PDB file of C-alpha atoms in Angstrom:
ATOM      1  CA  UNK Q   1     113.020  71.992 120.701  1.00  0.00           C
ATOM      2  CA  UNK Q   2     116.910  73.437 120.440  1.00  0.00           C
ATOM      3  CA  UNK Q   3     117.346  75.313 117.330  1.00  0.00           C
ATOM      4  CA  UNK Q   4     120.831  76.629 115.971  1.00  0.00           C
ATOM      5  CA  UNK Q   5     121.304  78.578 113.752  1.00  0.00           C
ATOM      6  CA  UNK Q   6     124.470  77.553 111.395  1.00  0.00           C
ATOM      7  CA  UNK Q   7     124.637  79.912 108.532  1.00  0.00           C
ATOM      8  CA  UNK Q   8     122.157  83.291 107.726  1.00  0.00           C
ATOM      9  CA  UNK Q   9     121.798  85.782 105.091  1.00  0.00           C
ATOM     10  CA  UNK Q  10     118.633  87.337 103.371  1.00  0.00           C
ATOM     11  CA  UNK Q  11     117.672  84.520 100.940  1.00  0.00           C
ATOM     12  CA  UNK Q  12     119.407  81.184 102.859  1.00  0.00           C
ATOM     13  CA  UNK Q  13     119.178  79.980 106.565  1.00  0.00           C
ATOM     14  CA  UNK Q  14     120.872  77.075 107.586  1.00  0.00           C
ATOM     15  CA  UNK Q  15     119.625  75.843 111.536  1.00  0.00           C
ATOM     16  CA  UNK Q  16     120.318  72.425 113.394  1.00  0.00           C
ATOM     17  CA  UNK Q  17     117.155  71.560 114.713  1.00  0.00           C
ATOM     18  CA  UNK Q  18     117.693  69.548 118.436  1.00  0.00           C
ATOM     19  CA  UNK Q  19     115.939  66.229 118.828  1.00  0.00           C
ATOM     20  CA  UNK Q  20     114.059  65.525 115.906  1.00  0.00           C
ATOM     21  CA  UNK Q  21     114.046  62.820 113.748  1.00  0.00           C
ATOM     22  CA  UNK Q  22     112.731  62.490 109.701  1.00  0.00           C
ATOM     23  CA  UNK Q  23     109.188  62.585 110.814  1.00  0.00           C
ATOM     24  CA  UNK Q  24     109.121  66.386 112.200  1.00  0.00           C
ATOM     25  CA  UNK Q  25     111.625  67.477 109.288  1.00  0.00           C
ATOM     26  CA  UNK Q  26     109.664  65.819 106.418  1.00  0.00           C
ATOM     27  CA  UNK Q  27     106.474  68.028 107.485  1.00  0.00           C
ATOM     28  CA  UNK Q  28     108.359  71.005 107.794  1.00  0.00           C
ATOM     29  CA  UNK Q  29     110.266  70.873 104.590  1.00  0.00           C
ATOM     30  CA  UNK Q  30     107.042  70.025 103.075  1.00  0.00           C
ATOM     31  CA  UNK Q  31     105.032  72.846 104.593  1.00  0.00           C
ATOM     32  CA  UNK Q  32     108.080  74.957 103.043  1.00  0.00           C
ATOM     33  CA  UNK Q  33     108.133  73.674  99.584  1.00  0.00           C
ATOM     34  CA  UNK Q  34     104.251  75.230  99.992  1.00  0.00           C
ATOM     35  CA  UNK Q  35     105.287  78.160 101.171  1.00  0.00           C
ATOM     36  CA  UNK Q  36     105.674  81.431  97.909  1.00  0.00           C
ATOM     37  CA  UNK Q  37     109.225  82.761  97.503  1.00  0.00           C
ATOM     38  CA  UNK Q  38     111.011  79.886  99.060  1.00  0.00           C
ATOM     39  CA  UNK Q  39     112.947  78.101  95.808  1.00  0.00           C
ATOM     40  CA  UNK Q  40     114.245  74.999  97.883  1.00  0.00           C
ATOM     41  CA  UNK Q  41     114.169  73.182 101.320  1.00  0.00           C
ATOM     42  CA  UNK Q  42     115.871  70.457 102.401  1.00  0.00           C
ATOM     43  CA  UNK Q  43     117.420  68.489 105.795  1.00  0.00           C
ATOM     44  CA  UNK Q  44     120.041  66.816 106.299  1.00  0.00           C
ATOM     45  CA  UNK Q  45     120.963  64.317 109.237  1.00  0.00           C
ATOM     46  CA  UNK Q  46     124.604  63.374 108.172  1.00  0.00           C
ATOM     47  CA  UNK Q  47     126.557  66.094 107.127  1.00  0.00           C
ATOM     48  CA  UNK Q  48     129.416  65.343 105.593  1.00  0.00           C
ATOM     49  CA  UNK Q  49     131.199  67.808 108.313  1.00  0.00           C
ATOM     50  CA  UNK Q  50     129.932  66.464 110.749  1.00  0.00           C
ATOM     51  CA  UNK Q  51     131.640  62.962 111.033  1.00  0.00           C
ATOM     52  CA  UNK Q  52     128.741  61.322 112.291  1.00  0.00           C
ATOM     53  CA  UNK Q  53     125.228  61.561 113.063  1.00  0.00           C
ATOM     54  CA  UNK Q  54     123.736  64.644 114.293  1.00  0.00           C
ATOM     55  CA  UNK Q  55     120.473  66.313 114.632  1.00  0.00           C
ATOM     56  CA  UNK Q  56     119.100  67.503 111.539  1.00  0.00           C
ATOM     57  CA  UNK Q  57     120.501  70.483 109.179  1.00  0.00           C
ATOM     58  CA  UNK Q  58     117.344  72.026 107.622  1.00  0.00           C
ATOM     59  CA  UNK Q  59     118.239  74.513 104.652  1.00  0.00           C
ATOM     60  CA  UNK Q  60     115.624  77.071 103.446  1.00  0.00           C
ATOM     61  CA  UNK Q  61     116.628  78.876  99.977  1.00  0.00           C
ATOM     62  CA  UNK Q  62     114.180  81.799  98.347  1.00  0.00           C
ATOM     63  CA  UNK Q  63     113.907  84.437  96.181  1.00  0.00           C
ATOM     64  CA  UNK Q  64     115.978  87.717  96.280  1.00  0.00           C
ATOM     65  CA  UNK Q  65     112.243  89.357  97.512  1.00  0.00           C
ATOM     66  CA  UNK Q  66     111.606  87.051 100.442  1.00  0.00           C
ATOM     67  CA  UNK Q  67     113.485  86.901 103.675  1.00  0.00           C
ATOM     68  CA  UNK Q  68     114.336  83.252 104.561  1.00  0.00           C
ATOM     69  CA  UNK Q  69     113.669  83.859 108.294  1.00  0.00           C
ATOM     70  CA  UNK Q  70     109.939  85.356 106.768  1.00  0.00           C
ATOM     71  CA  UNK Q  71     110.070  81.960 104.993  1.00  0.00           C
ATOM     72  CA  UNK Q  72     110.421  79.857 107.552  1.00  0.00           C
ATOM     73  CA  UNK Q  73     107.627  81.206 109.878  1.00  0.00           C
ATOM     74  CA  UNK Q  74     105.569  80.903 106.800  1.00  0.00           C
ATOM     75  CA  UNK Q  75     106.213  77.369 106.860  1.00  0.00           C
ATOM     76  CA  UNK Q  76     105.972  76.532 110.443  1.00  0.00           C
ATOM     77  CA  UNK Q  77     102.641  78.844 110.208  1.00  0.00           C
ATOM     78  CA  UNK Q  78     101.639  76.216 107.701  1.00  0.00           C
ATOM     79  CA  UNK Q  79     102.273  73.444 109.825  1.00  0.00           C
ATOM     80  CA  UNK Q  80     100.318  74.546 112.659  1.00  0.00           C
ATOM     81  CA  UNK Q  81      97.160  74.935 110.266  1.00  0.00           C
ATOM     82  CA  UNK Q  82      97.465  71.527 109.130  1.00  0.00           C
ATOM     83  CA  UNK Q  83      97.377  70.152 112.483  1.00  0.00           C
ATOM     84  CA  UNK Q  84      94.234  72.226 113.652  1.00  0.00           C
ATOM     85  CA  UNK Q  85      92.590  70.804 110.186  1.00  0.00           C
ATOM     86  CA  UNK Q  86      93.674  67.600 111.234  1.00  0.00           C
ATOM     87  CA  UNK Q  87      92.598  67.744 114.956  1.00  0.00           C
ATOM     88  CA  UNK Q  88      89.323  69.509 113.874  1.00  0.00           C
ATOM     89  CA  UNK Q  89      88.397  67.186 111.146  1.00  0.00           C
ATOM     90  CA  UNK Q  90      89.230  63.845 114.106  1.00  0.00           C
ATOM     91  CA  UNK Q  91      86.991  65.573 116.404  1.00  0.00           C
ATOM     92  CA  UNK Q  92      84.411  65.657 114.149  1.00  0.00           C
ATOM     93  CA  UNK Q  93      84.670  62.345 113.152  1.00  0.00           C
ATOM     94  CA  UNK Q  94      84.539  61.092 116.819  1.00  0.00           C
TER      95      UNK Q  94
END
């Protein structure tokens, strides 16, 4: 996984995120919404800019007390849970 990042300051990021489709972005801006301090996250696979497909723009906002970077490894943190809950609760199930 490529990231990019497009656009940074304290309370917004802005990365392209290489190779992944609606599947991998819908978890992530999901964990995100989750996550305290962040105020909105969202992807985008078309900018307007762009003239054309690309991989996907994800956008984290939050508030003036919580880094966006902090944010987003929140989220991702989040993610990885959710899959060890997942994987755990399958094994157990097996």
């Amino acid at each position: 996984m490529d990231l990019r990042v497009i656009d940074k300051s304290d309370t917004e990021l802005s990365l392209e995120i290489a190779g992944e489709d609606h599947t991998f972005m819908n978890v992530i801006k999901g964990a995100l919404l989750e996550t305290e301090g962040v105020t909105a996250a969202t992807y985008d696979v078309n900018p307007e800019q762009s003239g054309g497909q690309t991989d996907p723009v994800l956008t984290v906002k939050t508030e003036e007390a919580v880094d966006a970077l902090d944010a987003l490894e929140d989220g991702t943190d989040r993610v990885i849970e959710k899959a060890d809950d997942f994987t755990a609760a399958f094994e157990s199930a097996a």
